PDB file of C-alpha atoms and ligand atoms in Angstrom:
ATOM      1  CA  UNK A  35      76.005 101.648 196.971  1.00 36.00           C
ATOM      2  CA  UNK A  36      74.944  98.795 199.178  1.00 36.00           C
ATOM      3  CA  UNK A  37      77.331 100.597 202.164  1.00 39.00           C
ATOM      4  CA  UNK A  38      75.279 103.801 202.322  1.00 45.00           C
ATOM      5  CA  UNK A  39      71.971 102.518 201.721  1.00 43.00           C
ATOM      6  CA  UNK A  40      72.087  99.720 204.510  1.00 46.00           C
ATOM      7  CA  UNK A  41      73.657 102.601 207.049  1.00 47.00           C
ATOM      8  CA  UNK A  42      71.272 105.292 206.200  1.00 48.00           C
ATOM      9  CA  UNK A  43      68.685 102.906 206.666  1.00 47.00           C
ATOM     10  CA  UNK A  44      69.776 101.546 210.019  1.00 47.00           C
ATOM     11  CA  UNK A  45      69.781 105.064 211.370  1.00 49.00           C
ATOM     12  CA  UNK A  46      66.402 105.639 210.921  1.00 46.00           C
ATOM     13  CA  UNK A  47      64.624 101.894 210.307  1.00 50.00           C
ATOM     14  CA  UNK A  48      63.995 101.533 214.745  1.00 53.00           C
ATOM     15  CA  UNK A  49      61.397 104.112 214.247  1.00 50.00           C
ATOM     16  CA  UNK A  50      59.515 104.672 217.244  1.00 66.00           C
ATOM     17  CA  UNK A  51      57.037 106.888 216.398  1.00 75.00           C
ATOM     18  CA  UNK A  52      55.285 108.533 213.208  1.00 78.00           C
ATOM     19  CA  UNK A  53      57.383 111.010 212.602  1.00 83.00           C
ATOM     20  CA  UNK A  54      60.163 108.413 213.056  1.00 82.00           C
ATOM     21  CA  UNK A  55      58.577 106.348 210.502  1.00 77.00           C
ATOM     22  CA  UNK A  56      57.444 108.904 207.765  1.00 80.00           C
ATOM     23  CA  UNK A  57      60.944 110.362 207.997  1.00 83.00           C
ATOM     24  CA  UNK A  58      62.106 106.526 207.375  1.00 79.00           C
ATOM     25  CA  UNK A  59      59.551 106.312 203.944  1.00 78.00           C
ATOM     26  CA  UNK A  60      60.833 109.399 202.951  1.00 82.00           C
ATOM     27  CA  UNK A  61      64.515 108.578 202.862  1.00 82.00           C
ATOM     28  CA  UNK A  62      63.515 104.921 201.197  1.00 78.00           C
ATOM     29  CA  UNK A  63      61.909 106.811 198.482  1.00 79.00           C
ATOM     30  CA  UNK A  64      65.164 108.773 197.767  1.00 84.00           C
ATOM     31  CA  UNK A  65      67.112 105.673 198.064  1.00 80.00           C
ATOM     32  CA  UNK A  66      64.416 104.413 194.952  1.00 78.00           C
ATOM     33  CA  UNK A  67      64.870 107.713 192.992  1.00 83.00           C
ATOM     34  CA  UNK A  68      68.884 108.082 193.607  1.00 84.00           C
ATOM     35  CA  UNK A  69      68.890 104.185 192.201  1.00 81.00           C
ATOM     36  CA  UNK A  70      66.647 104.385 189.142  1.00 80.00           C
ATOM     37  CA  UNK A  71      69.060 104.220 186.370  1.00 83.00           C
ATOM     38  CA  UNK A  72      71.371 101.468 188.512  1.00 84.00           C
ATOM     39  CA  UNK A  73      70.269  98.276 186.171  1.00 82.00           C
ATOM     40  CA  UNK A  74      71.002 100.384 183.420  1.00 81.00           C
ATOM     41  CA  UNK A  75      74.518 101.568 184.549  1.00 84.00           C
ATOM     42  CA  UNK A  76      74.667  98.155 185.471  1.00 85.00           C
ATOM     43  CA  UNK A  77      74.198  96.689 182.016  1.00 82.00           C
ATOM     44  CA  UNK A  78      76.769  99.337 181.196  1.00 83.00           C
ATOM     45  CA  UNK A  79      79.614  97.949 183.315  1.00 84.00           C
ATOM     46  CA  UNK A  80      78.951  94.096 182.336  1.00 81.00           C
ATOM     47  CA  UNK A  81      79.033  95.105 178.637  1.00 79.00           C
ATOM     48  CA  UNK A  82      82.395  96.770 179.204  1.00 81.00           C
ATOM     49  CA  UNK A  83      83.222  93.678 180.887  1.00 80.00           C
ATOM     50  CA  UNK A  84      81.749  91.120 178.151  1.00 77.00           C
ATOM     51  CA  UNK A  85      84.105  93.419 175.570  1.00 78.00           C
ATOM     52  CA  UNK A  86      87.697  92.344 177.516  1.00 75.00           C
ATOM     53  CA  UNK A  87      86.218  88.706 177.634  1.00 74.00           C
ATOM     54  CA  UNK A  88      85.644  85.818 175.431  1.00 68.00           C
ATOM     55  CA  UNK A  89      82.250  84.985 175.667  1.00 62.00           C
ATOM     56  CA  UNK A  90      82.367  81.246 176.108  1.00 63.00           C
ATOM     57  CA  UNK A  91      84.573  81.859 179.368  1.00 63.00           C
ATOM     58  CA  UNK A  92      82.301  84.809 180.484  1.00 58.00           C
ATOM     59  CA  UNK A  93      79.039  82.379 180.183  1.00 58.00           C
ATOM     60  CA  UNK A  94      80.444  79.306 181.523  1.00 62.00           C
ATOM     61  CA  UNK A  95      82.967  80.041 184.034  1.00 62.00           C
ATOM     62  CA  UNK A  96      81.421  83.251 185.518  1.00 71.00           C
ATOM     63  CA  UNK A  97      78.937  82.025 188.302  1.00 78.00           C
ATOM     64  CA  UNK A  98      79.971  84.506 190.651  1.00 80.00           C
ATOM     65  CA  UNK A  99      79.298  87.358 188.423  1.00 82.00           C
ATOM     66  CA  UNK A 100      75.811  85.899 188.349  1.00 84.00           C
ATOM     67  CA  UNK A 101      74.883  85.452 191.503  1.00 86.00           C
ATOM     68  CA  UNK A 102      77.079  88.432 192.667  1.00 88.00           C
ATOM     69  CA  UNK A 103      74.261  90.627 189.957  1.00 88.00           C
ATOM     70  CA  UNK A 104      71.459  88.447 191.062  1.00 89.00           C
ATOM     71  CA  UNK A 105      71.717  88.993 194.447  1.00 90.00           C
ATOM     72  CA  UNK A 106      72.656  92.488 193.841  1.00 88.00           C
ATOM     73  CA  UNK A 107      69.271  93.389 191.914  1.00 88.00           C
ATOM     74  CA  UNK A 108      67.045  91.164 194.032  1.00 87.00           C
ATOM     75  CA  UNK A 109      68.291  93.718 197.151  1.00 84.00           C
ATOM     76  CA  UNK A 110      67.477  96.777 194.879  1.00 79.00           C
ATOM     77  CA  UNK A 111      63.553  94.969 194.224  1.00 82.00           C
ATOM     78  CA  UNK A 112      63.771  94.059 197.897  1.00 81.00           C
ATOM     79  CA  UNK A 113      63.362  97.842 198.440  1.00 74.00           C
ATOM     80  CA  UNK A 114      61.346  98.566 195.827  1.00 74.00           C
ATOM     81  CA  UNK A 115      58.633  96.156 197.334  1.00 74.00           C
ATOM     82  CA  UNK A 116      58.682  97.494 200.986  1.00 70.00           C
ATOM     83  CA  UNK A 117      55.062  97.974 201.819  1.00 58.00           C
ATOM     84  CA  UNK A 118      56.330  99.977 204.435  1.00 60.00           C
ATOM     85  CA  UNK A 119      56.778 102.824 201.838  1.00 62.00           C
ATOM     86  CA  UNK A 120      53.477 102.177 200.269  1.00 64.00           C
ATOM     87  CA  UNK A 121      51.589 101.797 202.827  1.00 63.00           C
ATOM     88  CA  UNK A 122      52.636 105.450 204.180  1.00 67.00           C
ATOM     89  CA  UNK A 123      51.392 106.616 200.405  1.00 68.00           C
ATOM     90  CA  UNK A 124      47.669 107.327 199.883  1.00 71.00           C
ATOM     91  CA  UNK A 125      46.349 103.816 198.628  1.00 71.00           C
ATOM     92  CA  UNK A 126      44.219 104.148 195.635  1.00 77.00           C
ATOM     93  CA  UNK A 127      41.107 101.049 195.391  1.00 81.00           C
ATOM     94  CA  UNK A 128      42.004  97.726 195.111  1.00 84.00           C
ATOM     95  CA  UNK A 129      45.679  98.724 196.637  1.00 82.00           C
ATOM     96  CA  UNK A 130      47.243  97.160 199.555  1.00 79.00           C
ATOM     97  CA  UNK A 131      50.819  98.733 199.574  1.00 76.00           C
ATOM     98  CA  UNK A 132      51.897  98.288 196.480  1.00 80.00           C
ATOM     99  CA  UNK A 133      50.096  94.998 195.503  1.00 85.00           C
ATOM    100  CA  UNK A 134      46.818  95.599 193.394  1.00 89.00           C
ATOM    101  CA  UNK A 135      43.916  93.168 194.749  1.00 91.00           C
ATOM    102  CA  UNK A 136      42.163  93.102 191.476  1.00 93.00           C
ATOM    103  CA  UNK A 137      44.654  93.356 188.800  1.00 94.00           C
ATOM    104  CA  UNK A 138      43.570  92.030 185.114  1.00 96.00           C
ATOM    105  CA  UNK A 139      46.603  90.427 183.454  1.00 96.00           C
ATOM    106  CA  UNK A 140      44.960  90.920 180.410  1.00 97.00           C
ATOM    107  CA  UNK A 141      44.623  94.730 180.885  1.00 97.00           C
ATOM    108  CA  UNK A 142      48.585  94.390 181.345  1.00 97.00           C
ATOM    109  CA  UNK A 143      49.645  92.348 178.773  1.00 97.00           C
ATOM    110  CA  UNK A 144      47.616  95.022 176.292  1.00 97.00           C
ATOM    111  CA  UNK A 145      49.574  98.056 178.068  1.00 97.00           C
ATOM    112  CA  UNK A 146      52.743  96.204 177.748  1.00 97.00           C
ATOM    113  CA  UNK A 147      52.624  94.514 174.443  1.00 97.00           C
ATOM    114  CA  UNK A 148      51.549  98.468 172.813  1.00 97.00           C
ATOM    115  CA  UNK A 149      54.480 100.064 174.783  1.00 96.00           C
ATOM    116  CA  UNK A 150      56.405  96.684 173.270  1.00 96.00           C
ATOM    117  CA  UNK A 151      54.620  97.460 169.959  1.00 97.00           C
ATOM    118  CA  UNK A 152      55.620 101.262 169.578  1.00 96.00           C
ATOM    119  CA  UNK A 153      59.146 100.454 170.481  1.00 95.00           C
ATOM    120  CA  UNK A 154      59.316  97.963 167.817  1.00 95.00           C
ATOM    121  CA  UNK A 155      57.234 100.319 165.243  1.00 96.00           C
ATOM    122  CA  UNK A 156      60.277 103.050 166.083  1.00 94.00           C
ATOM    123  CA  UNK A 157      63.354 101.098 165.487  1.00 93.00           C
ATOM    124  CA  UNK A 158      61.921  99.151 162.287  1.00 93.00           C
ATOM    125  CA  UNK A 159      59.540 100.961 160.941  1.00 94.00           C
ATOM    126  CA  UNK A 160      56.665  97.587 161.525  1.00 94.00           C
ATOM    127  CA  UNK A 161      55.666  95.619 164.023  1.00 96.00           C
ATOM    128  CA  UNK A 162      53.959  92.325 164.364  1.00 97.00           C
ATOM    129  CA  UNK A 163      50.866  92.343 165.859  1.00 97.00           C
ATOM    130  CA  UNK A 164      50.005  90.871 169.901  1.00 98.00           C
ATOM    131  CA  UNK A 165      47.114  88.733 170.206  1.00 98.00           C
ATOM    132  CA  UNK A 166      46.035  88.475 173.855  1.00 98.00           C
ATOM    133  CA  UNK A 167      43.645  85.829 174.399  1.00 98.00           C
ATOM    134  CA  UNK A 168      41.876  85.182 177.929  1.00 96.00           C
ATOM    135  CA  UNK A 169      38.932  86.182 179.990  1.00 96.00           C
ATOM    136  CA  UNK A 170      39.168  89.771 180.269  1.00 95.00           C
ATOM    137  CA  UNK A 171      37.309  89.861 183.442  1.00 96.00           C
ATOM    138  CA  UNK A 172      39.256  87.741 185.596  1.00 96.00           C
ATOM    139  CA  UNK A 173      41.376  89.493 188.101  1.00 96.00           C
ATOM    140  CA  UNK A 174      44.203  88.156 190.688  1.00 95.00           C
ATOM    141  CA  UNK A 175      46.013  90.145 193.239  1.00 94.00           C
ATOM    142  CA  UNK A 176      49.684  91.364 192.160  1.00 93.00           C
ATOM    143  CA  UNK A 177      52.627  93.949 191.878  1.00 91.00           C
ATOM    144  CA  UNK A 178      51.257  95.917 188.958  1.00 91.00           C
ATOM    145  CA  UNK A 179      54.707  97.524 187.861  1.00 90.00           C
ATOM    146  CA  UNK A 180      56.025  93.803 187.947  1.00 92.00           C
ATOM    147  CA  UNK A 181      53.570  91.843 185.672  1.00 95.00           C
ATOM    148  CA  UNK A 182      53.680  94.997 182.951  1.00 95.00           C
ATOM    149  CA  UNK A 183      57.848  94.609 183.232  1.00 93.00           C
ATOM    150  CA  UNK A 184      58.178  90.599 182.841  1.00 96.00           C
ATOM    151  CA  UNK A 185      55.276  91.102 180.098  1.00 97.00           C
ATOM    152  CA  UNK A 186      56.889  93.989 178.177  1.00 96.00           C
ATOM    153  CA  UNK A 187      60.634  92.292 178.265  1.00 95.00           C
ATOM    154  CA  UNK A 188      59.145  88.783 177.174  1.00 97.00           C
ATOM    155  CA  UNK A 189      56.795  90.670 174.495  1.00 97.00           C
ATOM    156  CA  UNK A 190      59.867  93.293 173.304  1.00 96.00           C
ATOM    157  CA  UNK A 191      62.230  89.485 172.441  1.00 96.00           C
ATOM    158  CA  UNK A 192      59.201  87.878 171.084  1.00 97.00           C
ATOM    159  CA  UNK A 193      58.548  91.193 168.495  1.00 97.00           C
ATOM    160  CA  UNK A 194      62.221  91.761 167.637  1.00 96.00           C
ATOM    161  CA  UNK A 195      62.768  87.850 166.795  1.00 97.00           C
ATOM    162  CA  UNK A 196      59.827  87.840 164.595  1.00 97.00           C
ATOM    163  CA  UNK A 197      60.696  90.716 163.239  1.00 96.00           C
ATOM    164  CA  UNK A 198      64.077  90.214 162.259  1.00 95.00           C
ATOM    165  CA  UNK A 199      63.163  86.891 160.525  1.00 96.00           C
ATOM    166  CA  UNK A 200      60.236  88.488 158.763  1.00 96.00           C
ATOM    167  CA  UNK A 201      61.412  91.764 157.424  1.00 92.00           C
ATOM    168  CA  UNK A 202      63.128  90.636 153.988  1.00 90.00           C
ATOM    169  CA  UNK A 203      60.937  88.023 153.683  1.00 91.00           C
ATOM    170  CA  UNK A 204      57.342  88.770 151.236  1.00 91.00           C
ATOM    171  CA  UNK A 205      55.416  86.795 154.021  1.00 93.00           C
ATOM    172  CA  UNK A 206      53.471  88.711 156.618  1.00 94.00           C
ATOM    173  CA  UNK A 207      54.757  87.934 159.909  1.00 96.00           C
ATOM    174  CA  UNK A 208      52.640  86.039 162.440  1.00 98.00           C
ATOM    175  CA  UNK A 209      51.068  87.601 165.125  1.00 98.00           C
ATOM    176  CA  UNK A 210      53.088  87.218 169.026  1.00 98.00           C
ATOM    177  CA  UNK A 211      50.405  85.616 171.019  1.00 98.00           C
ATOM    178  CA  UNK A 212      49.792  86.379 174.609  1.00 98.00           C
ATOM    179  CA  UNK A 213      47.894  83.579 176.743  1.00 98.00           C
ATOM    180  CA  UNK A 214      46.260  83.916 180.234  1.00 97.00           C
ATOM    181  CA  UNK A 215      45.290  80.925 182.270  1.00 97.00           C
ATOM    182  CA  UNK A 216      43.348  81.227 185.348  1.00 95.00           C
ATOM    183  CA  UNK A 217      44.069  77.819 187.002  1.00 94.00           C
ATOM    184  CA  UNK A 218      42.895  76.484 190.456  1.00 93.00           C
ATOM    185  CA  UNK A 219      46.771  76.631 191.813  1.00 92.00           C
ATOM    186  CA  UNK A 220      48.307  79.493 189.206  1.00 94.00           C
ATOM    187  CA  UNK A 221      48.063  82.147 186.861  1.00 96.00           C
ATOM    188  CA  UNK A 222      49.765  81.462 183.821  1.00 97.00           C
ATOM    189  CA  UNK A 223      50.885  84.071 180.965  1.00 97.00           C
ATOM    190  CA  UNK A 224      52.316  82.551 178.233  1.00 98.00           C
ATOM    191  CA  UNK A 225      53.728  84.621 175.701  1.00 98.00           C
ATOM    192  CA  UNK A 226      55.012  82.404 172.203  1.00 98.00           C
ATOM    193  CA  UNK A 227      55.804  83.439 168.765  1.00 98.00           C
ATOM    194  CA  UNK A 228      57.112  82.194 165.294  1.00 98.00           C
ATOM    195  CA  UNK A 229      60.362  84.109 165.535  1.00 97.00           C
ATOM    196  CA  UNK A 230      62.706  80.864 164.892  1.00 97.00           C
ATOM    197  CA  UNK A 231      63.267  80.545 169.161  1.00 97.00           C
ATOM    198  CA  UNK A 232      66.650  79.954 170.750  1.00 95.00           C
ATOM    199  CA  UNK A 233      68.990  77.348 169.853  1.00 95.00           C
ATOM    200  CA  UNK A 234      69.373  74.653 171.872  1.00 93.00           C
ATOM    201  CA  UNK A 235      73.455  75.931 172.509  1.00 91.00           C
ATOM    202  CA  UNK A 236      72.086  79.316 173.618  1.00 89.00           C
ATOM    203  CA  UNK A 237      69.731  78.129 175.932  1.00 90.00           C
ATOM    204  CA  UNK A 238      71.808  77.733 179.052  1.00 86.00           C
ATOM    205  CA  UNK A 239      73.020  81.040 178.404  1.00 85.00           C
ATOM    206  CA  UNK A 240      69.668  83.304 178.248  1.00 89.00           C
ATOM    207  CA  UNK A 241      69.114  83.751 182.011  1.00 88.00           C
ATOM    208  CA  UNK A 242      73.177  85.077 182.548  1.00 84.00           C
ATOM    209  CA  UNK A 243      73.843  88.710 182.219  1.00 82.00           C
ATOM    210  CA  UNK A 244      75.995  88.186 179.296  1.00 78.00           C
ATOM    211  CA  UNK A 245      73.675  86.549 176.645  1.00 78.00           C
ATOM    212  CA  UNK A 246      72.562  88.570 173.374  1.00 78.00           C
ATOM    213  CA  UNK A 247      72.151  88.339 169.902  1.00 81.00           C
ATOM    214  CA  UNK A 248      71.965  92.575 169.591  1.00 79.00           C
ATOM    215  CA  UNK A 249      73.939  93.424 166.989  1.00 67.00           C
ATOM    216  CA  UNK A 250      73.970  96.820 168.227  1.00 56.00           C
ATOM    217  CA  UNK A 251      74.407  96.644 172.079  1.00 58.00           C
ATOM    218  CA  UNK A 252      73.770  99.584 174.617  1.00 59.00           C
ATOM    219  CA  UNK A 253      75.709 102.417 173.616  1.00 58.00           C
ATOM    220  CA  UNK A 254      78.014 103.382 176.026  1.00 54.00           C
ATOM    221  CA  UNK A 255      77.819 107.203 176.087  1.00 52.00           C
ATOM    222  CA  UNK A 256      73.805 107.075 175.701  1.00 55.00           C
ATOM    223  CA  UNK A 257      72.189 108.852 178.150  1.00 53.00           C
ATOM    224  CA  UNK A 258      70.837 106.298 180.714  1.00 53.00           C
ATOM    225  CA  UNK A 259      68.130 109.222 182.087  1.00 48.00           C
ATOM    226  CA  UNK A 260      66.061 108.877 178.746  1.00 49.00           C
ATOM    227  CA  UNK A 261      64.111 106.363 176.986  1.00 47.00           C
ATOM    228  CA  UNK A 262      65.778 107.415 173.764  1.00 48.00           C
ATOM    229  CA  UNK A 263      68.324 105.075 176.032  1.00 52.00           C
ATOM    230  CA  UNK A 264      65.480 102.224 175.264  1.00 60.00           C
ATOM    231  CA  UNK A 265      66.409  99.775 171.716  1.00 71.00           C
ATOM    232  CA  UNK A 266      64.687  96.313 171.388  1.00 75.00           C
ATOM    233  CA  UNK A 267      67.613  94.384 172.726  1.00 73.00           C
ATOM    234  CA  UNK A 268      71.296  95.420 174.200  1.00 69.00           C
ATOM    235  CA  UNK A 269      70.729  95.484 177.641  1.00 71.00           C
ATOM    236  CA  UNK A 270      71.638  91.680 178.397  1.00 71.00           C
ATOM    237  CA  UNK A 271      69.558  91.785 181.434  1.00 81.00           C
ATOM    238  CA  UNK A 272      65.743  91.442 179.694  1.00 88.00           C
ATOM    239  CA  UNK A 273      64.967  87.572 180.355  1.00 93.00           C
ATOM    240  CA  UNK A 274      67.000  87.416 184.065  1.00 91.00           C
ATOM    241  CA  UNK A 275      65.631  90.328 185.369  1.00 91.00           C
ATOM    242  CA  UNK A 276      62.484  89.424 184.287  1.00 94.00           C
ATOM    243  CA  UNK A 277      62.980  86.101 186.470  1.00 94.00           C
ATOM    244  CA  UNK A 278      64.235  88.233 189.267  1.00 92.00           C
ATOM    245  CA  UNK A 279      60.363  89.568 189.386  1.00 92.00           C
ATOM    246  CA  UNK A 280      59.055  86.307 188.572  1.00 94.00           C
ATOM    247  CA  UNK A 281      60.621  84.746 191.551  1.00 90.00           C
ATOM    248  CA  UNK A 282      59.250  87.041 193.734  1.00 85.00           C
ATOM    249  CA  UNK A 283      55.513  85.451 193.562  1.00 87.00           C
ATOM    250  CA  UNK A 284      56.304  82.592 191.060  1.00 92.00           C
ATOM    251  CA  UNK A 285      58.580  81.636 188.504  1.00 95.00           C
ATOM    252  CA  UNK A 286      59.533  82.140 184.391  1.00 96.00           C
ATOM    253  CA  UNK A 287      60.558  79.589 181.999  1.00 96.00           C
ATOM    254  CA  UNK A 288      61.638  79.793 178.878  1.00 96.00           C
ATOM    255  CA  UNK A 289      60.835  76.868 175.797  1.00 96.00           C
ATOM    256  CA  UNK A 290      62.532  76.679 172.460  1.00 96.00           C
ATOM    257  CA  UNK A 291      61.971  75.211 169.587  1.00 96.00           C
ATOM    258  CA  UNK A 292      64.298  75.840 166.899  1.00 96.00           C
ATOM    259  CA  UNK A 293      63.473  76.974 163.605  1.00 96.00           C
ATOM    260  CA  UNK A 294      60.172  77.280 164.850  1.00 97.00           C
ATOM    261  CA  UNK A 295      59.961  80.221 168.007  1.00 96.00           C
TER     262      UNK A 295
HETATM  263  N1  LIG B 416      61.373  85.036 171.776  1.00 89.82           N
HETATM  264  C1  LIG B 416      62.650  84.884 171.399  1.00 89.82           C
HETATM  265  N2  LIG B 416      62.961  84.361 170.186  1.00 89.82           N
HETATM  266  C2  LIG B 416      64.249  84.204 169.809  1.00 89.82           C
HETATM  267  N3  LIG B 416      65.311  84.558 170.573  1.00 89.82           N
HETATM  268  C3  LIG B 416      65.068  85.081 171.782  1.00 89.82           C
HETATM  269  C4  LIG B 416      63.737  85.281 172.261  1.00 89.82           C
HETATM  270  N4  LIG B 416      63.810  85.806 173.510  1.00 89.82           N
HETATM  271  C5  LIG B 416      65.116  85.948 173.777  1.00 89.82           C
HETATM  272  N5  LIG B 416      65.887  85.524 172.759  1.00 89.82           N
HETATM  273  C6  LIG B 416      67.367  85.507 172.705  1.00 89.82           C
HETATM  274  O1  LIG B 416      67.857  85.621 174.019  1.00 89.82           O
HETATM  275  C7  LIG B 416      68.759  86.732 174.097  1.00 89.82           C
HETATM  276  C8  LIG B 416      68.702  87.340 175.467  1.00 89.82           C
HETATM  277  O2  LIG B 416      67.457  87.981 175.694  1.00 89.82           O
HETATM  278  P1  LIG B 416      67.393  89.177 176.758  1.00 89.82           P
HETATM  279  O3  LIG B 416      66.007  89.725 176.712  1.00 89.82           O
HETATM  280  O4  LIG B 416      67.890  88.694 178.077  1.00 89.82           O
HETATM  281  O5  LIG B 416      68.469  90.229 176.226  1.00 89.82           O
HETATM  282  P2  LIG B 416      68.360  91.110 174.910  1.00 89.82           P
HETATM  283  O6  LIG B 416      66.982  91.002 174.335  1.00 89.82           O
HETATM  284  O7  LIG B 416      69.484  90.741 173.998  1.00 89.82           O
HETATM  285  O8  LIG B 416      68.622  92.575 175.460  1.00 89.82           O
HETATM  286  P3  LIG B 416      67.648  93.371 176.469  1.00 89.82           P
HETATM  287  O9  LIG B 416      68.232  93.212 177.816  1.00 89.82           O
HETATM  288  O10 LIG B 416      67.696  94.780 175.977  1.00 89.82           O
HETATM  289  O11 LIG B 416      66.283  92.745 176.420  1.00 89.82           O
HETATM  290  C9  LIG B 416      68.343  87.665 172.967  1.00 89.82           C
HETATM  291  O12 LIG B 416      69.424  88.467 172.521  1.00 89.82           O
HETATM  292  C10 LIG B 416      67.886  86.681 171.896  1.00 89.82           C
HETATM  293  O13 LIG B 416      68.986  86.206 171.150  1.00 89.82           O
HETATM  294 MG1  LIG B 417      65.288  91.353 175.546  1.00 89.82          MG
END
């Protein structure tokens, strides 16, 4: 994968005119569409691997595998965020390549926590409700695509934990709330429910590629092309890809309190 991308690209990356360079865009843009369904087959290939392993080795012994898929995805997002291919695109307002001067996180976190929402509404038949508090005017400059993805992943665990402990139970489950913080240094977006968290054992675990509590993980003959492909958890990869984007402009943590969310 890696060997024919980085060779195509050298071919054609000393551009030295237009032509040279729109012929460039157009074969990073088939690199983008050839690789769509790569985290997915991905996910594939790690569960195969978490199968033949116990998973105390695989989480505590397998660094390399870690970095090895961490370095591996940040390369694929490395090409995804060339504004070399966006900026050879027609930019809509606001756009600079493919960061959006005036995006409104809260905007986002509404898009993502309904995607989130109808997901959750399909494979249980209810959903908790999102609250998204904030000012809904404020804007920041950011990777659209990126915010709704860390937003939807976070939103998709926080929805299927407080689901899972609410269903049996005759109390209504408590919203997932969704916070945005304009401060002078960051934006924050803090996303906390009442879904019992992570215990404290697990913890270390959730950013590896091998961590999940699915009961039914990725099916390995699904077809990857369609978002029938999509569940609410199975994929391993939600929370470290999710810091993967995060990294790129900032950072995610994660807080637990057991018993609690
Ligand atoms: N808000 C949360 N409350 C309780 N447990 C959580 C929460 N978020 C994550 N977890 C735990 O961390 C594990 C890993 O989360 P992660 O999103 O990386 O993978 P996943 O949800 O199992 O699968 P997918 O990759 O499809 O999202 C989950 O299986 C779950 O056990
Ligand atoms: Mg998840």
């Amino acid at each position: 994968w890696g060997l024919s991308k980085n060779s195509k690209q050298k071919q054609t990356n000393d551009g030295k005119d237009t032509n040279d360079e729109k012929e460039c865009t157009q074969m990073i843009k088939a690199i983008k569409v050839r690789h769509n369904n790569v985290v997915a087959m991905m996910a594939l290939g790690v569960q195969r691997l978490k199968k033949g392993m116990d998973l105390k080795i695989a989480c505590e012994n397998l660094h390399e595998i870690h970095q090895f898929l961490d370095r591996f995805y940040m390369s694929g997002l490395g090409i995804r965020m060339l504004q070399h291919v966006e900026l050879h695109n027609p930019n809509p307002p606001h756009c600079v390549g493919c960061i959006h001067t005036k995006i409104s996180p809260m905007e986002v976190a509404r898009n993502a926590s309904e995607d989130a929402r109808a997901m959750c509404l399909r494979e249980y038949g209810s959903s908790p409700d999102v609250n998204i508090y904030g000012d809904p005017t404020f804007t920041f400059p950011y990777e659209p695509a990126h915010l709704q993805l860390m937003v939807f992943e976070l939103v998709r665990n926080s929805l299927r934990a407080v689901q899972e402990r609410y269903m049996d139970s005759d109390k209504v489950a408590p919203p997932v709330r969704i916070i945005v913080a304009d401060g002078i240094e960051d934006v924050t977006i803090k996303v906390s429910d009442e879904g019992g968290g992570i215990p404290r054992s697990g913890l270390p675990n959730i950013f590896t590629y091998l961590y999940s509590t699915a009961q039914n993980p990725l099916d390995e003959h699904s077809d990857l092309g369609t978002s029938e492909a999509v569940t609410m958890a199975g994929y391993l990869y939600g929370i470290p890809i999710s810091r993967l984007y995060a990294w790129y402009f900032g950072d995610l943590q994660i807080i637990s309190m057991e018993g609690y969310g």
